[in-house]
CSV table of C-alpha atoms in Angstrom, one decimal:
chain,number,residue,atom,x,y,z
A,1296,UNK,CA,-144.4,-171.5,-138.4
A,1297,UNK,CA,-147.3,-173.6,-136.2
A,1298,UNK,CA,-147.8,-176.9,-137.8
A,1299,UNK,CA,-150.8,-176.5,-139.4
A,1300,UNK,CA,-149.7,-174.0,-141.1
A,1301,UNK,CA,-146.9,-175.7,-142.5
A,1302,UNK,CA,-149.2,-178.4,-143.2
A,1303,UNK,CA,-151.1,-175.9,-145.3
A,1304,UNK,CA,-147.9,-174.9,-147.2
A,1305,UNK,CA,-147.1,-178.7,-147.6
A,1306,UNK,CA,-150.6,-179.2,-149.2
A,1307,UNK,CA,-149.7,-176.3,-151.5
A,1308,UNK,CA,-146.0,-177.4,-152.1
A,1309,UNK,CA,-147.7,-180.9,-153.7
A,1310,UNK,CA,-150.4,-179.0,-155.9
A,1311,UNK,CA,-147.6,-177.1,-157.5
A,1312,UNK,CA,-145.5,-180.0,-158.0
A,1313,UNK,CA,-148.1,-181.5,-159.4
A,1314,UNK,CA,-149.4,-179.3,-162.1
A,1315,UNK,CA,-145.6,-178.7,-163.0
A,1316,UNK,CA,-145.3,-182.3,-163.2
A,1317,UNK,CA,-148.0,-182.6,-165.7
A,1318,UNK,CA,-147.5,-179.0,-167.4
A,1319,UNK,CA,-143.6,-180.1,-168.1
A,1320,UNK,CA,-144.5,-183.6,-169.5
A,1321,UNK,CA,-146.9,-182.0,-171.6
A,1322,UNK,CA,-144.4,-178.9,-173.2
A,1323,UNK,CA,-141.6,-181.3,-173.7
A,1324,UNK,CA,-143.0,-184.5,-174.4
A,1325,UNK,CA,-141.1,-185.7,-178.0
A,1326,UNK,CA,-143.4,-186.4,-180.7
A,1327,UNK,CA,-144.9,-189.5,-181.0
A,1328,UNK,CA,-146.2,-192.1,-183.4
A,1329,UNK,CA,-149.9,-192.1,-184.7
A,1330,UNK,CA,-150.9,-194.1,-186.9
A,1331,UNK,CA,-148.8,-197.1,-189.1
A,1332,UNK,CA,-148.9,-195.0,-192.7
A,1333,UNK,CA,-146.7,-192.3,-191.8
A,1334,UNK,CA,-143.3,-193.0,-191.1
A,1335,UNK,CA,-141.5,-192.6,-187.3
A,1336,UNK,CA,-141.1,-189.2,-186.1
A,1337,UNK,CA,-137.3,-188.2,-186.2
A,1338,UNK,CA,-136.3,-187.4,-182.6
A,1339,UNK,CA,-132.4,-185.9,-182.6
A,1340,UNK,CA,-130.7,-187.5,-180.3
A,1341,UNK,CA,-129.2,-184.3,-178.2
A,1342,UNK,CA,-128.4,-183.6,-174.6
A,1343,UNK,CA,-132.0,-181.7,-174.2
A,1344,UNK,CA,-133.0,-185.4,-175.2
A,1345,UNK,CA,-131.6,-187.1,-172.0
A,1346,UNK,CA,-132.8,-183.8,-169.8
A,1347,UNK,CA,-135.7,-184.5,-171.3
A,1348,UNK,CA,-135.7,-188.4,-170.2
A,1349,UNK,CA,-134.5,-187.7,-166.6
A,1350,UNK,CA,-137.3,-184.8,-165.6
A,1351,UNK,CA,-140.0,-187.1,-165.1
A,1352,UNK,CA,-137.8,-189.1,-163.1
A,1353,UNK,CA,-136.5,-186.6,-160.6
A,1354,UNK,CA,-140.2,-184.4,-160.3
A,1355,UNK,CA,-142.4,-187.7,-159.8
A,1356,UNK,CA,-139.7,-188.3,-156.9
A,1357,UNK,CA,-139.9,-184.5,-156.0
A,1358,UNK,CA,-143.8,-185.2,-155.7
A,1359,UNK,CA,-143.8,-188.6,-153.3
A,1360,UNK,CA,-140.9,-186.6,-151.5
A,1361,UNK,CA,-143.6,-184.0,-150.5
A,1362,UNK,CA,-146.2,-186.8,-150.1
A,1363,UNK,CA,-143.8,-187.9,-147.2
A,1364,UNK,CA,-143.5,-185.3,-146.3
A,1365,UNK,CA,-147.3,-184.4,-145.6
A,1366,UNK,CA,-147.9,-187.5,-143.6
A,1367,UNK,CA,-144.9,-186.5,-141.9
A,1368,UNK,CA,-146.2,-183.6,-140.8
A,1369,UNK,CA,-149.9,-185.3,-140.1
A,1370,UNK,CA,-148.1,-187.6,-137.5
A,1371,UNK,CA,-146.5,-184.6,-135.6
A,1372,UNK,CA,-150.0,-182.9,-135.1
A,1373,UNK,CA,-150.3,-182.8,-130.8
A,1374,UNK,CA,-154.0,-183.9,-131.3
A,1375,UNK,CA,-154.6,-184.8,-127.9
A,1376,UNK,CA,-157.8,-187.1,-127.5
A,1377,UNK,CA,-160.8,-185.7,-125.8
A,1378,UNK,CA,-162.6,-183.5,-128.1
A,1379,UNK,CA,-164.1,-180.2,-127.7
A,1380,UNK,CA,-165.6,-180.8,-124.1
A,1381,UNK,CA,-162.4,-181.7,-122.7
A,1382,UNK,CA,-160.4,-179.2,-123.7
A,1383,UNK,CA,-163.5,-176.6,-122.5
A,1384,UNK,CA,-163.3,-178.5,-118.9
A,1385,UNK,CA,-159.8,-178.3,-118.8
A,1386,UNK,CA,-159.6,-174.1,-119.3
A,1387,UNK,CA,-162.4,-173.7,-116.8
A,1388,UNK,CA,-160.4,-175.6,-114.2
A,1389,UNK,CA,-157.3,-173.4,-115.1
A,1390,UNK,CA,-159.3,-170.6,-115.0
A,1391,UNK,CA,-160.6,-171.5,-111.5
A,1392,UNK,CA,-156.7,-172.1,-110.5
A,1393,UNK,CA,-155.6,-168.8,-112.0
A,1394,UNK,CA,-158.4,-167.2,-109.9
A,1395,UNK,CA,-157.3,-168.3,-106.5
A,1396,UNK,CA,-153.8,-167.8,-107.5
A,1397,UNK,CA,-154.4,-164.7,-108.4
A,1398,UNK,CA,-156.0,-164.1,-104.8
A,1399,UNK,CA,-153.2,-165.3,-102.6
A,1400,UNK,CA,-150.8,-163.1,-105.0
A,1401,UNK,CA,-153.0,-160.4,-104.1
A,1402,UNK,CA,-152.8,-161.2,-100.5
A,1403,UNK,CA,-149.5,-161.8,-100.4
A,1404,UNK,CA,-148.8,-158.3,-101.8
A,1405,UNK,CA,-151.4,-156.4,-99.3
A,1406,UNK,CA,-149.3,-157.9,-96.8
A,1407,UNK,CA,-145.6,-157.1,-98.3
A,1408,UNK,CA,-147.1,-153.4,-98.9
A,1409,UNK,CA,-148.1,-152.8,-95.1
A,1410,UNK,CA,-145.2,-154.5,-94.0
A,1411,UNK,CA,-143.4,-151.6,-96.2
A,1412,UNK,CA,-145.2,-149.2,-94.9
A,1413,UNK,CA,-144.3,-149.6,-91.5
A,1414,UNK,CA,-140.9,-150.2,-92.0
A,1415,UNK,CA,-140.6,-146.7,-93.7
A,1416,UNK,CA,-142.7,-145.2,-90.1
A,1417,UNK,CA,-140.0,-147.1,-88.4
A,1418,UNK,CA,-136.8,-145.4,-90.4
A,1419,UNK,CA,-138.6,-142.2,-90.4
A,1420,UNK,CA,-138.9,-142.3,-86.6
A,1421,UNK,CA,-135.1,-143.8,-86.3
A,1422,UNK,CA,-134.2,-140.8,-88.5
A,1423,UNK,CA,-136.1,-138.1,-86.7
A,1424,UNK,CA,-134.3,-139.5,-83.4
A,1425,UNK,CA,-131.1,-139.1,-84.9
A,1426,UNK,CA,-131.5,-135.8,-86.4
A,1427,UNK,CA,-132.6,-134.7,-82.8
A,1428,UNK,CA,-129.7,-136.1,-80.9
A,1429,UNK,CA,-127.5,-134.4,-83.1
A,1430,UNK,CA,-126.7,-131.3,-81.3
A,1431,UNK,CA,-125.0,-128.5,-84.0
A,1432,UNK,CA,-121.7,-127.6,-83.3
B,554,UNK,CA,-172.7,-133.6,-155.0
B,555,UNK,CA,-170.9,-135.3,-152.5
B,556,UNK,CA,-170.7,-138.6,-154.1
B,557,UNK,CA,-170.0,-137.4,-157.4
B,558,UNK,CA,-166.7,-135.0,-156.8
B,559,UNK,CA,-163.8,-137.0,-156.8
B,560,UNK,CA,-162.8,-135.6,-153.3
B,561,UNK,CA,-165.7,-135.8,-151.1
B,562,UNK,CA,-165.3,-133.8,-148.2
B,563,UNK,CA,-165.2,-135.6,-144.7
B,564,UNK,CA,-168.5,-136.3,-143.4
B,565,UNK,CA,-170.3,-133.5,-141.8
B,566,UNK,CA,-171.3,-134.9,-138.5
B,567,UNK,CA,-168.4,-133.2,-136.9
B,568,UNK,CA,-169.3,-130.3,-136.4
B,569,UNK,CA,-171.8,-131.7,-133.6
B,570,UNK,CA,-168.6,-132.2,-131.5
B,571,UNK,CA,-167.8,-128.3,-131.3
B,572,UNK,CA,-168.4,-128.2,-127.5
B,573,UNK,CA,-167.3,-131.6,-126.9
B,574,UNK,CA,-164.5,-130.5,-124.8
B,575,UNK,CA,-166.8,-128.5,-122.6
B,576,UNK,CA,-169.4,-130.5,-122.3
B,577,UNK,CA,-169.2,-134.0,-122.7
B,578,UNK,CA,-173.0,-134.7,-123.4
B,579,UNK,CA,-173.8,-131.8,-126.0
B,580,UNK,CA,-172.4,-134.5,-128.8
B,581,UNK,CA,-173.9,-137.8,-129.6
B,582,UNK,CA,-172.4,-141.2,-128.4
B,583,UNK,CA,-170.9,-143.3,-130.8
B,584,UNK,CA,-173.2,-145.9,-132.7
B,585,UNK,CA,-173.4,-149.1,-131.3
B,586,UNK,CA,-171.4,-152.1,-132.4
B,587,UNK,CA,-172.7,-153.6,-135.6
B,588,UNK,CA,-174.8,-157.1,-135.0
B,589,UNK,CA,-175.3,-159.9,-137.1
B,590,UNK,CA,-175.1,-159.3,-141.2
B,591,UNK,CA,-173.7,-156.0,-142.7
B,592,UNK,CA,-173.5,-155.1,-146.6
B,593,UNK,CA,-169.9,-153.4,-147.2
B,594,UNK,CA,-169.3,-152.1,-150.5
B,595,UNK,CA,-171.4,-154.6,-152.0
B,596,UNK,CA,-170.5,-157.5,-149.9
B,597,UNK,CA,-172.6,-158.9,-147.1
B,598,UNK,CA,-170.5,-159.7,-144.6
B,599,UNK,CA,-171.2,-161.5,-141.0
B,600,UNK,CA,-170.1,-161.2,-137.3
B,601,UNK,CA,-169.6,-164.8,-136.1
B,602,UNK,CA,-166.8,-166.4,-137.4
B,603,UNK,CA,-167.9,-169.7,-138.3
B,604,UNK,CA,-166.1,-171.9,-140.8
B,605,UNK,CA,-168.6,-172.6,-143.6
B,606,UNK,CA,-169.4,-176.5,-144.1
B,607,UNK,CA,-167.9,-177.5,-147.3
B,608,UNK,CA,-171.9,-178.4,-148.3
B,609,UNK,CA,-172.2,-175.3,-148.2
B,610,UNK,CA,-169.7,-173.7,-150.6
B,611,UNK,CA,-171.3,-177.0,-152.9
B,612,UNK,CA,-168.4,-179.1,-152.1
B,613,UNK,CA,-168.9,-182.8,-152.1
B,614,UNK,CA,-167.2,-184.0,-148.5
B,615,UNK,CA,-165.0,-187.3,-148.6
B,616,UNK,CA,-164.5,-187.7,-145.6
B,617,UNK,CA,-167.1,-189.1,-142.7
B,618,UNK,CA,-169.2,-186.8,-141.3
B,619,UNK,CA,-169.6,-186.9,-137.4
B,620,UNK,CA,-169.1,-185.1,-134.0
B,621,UNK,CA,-164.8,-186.9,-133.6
B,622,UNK,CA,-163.0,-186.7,-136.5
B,623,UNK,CA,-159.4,-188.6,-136.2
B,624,UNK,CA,-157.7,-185.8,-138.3
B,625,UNK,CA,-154.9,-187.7,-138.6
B,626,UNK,CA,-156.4,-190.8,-139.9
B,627,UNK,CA,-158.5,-189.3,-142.9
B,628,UNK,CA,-155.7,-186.6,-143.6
B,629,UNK,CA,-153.1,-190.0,-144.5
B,630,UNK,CA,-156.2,-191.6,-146.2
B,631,UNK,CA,-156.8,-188.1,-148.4
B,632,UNK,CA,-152.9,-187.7,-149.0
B,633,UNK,CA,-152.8,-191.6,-150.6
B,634,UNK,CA,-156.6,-190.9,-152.6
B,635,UNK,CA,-154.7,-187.5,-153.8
B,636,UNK,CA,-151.5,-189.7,-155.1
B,637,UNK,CA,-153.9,-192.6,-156.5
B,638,UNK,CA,-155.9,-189.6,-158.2
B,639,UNK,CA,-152.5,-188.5,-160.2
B,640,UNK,CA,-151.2,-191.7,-161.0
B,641,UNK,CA,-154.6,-192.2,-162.6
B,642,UNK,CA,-154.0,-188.8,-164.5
B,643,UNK,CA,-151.1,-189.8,-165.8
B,644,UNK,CA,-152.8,-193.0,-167.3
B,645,UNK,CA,-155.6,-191.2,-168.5
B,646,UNK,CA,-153.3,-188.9,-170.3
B,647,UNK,CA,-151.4,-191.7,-172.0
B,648,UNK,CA,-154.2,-193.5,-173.0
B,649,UNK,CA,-157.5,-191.3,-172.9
B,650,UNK,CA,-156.4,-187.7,-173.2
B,651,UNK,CA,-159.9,-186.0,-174.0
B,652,UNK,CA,-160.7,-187.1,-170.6
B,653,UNK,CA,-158.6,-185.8,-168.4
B,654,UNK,CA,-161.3,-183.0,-167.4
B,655,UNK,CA,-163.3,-185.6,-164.7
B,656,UNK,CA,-159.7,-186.4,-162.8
B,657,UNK,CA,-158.9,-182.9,-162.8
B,658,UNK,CA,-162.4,-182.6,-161.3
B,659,UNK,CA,-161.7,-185.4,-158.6
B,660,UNK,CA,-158.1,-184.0,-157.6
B,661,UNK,CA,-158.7,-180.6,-157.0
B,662,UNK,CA,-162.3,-182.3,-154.9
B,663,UNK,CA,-159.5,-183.9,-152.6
B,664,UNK,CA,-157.6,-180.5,-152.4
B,665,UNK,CA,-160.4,-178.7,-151.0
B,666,UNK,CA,-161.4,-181.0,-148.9
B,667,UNK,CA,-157.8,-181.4,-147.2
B,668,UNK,CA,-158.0,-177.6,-147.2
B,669,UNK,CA,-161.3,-177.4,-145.0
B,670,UNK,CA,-160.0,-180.1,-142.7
B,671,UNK,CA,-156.7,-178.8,-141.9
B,672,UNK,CA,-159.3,-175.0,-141.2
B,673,UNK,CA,-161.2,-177.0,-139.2
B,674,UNK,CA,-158.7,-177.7,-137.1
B,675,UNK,CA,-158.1,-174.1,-136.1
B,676,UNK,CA,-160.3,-173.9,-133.2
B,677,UNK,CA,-158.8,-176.8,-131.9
B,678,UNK,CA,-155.3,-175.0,-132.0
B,679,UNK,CA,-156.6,-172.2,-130.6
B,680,UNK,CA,-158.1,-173.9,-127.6
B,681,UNK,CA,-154.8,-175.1,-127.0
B,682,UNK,CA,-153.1,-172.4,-127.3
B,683,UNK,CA,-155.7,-170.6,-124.3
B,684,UNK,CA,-154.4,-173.6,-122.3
B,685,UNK,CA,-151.4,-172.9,-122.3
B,686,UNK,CA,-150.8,-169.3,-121.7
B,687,UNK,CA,-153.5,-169.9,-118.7
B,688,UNK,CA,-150.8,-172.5,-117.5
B,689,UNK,CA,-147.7,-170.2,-117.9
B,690,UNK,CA,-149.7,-167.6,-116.2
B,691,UNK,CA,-150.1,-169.8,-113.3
B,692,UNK,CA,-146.7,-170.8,-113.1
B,693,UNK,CA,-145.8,-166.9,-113.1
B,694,UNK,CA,-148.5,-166.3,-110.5
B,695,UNK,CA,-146.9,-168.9,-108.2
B,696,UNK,CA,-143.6,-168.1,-108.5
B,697,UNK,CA,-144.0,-164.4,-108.0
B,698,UNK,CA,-146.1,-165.9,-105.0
B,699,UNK,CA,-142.4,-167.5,-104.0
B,700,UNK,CA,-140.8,-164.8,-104.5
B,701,UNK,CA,-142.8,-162.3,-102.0
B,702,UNK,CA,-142.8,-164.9,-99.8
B,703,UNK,CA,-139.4,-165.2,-99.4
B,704,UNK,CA,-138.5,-161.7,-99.7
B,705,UNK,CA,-140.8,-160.7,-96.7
B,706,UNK,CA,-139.2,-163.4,-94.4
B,707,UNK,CA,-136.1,-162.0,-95.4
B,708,UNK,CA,-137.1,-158.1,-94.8
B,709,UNK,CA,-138.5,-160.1,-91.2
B,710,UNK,CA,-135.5,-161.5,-90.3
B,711,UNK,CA,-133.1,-158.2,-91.0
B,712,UNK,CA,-135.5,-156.1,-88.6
B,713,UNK,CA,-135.4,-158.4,-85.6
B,714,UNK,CA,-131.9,-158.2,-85.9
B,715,UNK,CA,-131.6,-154.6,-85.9
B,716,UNK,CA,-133.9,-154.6,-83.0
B,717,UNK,CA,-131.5,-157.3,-81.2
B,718,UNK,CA,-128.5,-154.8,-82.2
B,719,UNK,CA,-130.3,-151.6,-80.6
B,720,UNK,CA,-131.2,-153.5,-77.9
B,721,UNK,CA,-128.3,-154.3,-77.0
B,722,UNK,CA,-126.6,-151.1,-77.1
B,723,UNK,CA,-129.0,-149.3,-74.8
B,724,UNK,CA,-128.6,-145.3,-74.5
């Protein structure tokens, strides 16, 4: 995939990390504490308890992973310097290359063609010769 | 009643093409390529591809206007504003949770805007892309300029030597 394009997907990756960040804090955050009159919420000590602890841990790493990631990706962009006009200058001067290449290719191949051509005169003449010299027995 | 059965028949214009094969001209020429804005089921659609501005789709734009952007610059600068933007979330959550509806606001403001930046680099890529297939093509060019070259002195060189060989066996 071109690198913008992956740069895109990266961009994507992080918005989806994110809201499942925030969407799985939010389904299995543990009840908490309101106000001083009512008595501490009983949480059961279990092991969806300690998954529960470690998530947020491991996806906020997933998330700065990606983040990394991104500005990996920005550094590897070939952005070469020069802008819009420079990059139009430099495909009419290829263009104006290709064109006299293209010329001398076409030259080139005139000349190999004709140089065929007599060379097949020439072997149908030798063959002609020899077909004449042959006397039938 | 054509556009109330449920299976219109085709349209009826072919039957202006009966002699077609007989005479070219008896049928009309095809319509001429569409210019400019056309509706489509609804939808007005346009010819030129242009990226529209983010003003335009009422997008605030973060980053600095101007003919040179340094892409890679303000895409790093949007990146760390994104991660500042959901570290703030996360406070706001915590300690404000009614709200969270402003940061959602601002984060998915940076997200667009990242997206219309990395589009706008498109025509970039494919200017670069032209440049190099132009510069393959030359290389291709030449060498097959090489190539005939080389093969015609060769072809050269094999016939004066079969004229040297007759030669020298005269009959």
């Amino acid at each position: 995939m071109d690198i913008i394009s992956q740069l895109q997907e990266q961009v994507n990756t992080i918005a989806a990390l994110a809201f499942n960040t925030f969407g799985t804090l939010q389904r299995d955050a543990p009840p908490v504490r309101l106000s001083p009159n009512y008595r501490d919420p009983v949480a059961p000590l279990s092991d969806d308890t300690i998954n529960i602890a470690e998530q947020p841990k491991l996806m906020s790493a997933a998330l700065v992973q990606a983040a990394k990631q991104f500005d990996m990706l920005v550094s590897a962009l070939p952005l070469s310097e020069g802008g819009e006009e420079a990059q139009f200058r430099r495909i009419t001067e290829l263009e104006a290359e290709n064109e006299a290449v293209g010329e001398e290719l076409q030259m080139q191949l005139e000349a190999a063609e004709e140089e065929l051509r007599q060379v097949q005169e020439l072997f149908k003449q030798a063959a002609d010769n020899c077909l004449n010299l042959k006397r039938p027995d | 009643m054509a556009t109330s059965s449920s299976y219109p028949p085709p349209p009826p214009f072919y039957r202006l093409y009966a002699d077609y094969q007989e005479d070219a001209k008896s049928a009309p020429e095809p319509p001429p390529p569409v210019q400019g804005a056309y509706p489509l089921f609804g939808a007005n659609y346009t010819t030129e591809d242009v990226l529209p501005t983010l003003e335009d789709q009422g997008v605030r734009q973060l980053y600095p206007k101007g003919p040179n952007i340094d892409y890679k610059k303000e895409l790093k600068a949007l990146n760390r504003d994104l991660q500042l933007h959901l570290l703030e979330l996360a406070d706001v959550l915590v300690e404000r949770p009614s709200q969270y509806a402003r940061r959602v606001e601002d984060i998915s403001l940076i997200f667009k805007n990242l997206h219309h930046l990395l589009n706008s680099l498109r025509p970039h890529q494919a200017r670069a892309t032209l440049i190099h297939i132009l510069e393959l093509q030359i290389q291709r060019r030449r060498q097959a300029v090489e190539d005939i070259k080389r093969r015609r002195e060769e072809a050269q060189r094999l016939l004066k030597e079969s004229l040297q060989i007759l030669d020298g066996h005269p009959n």
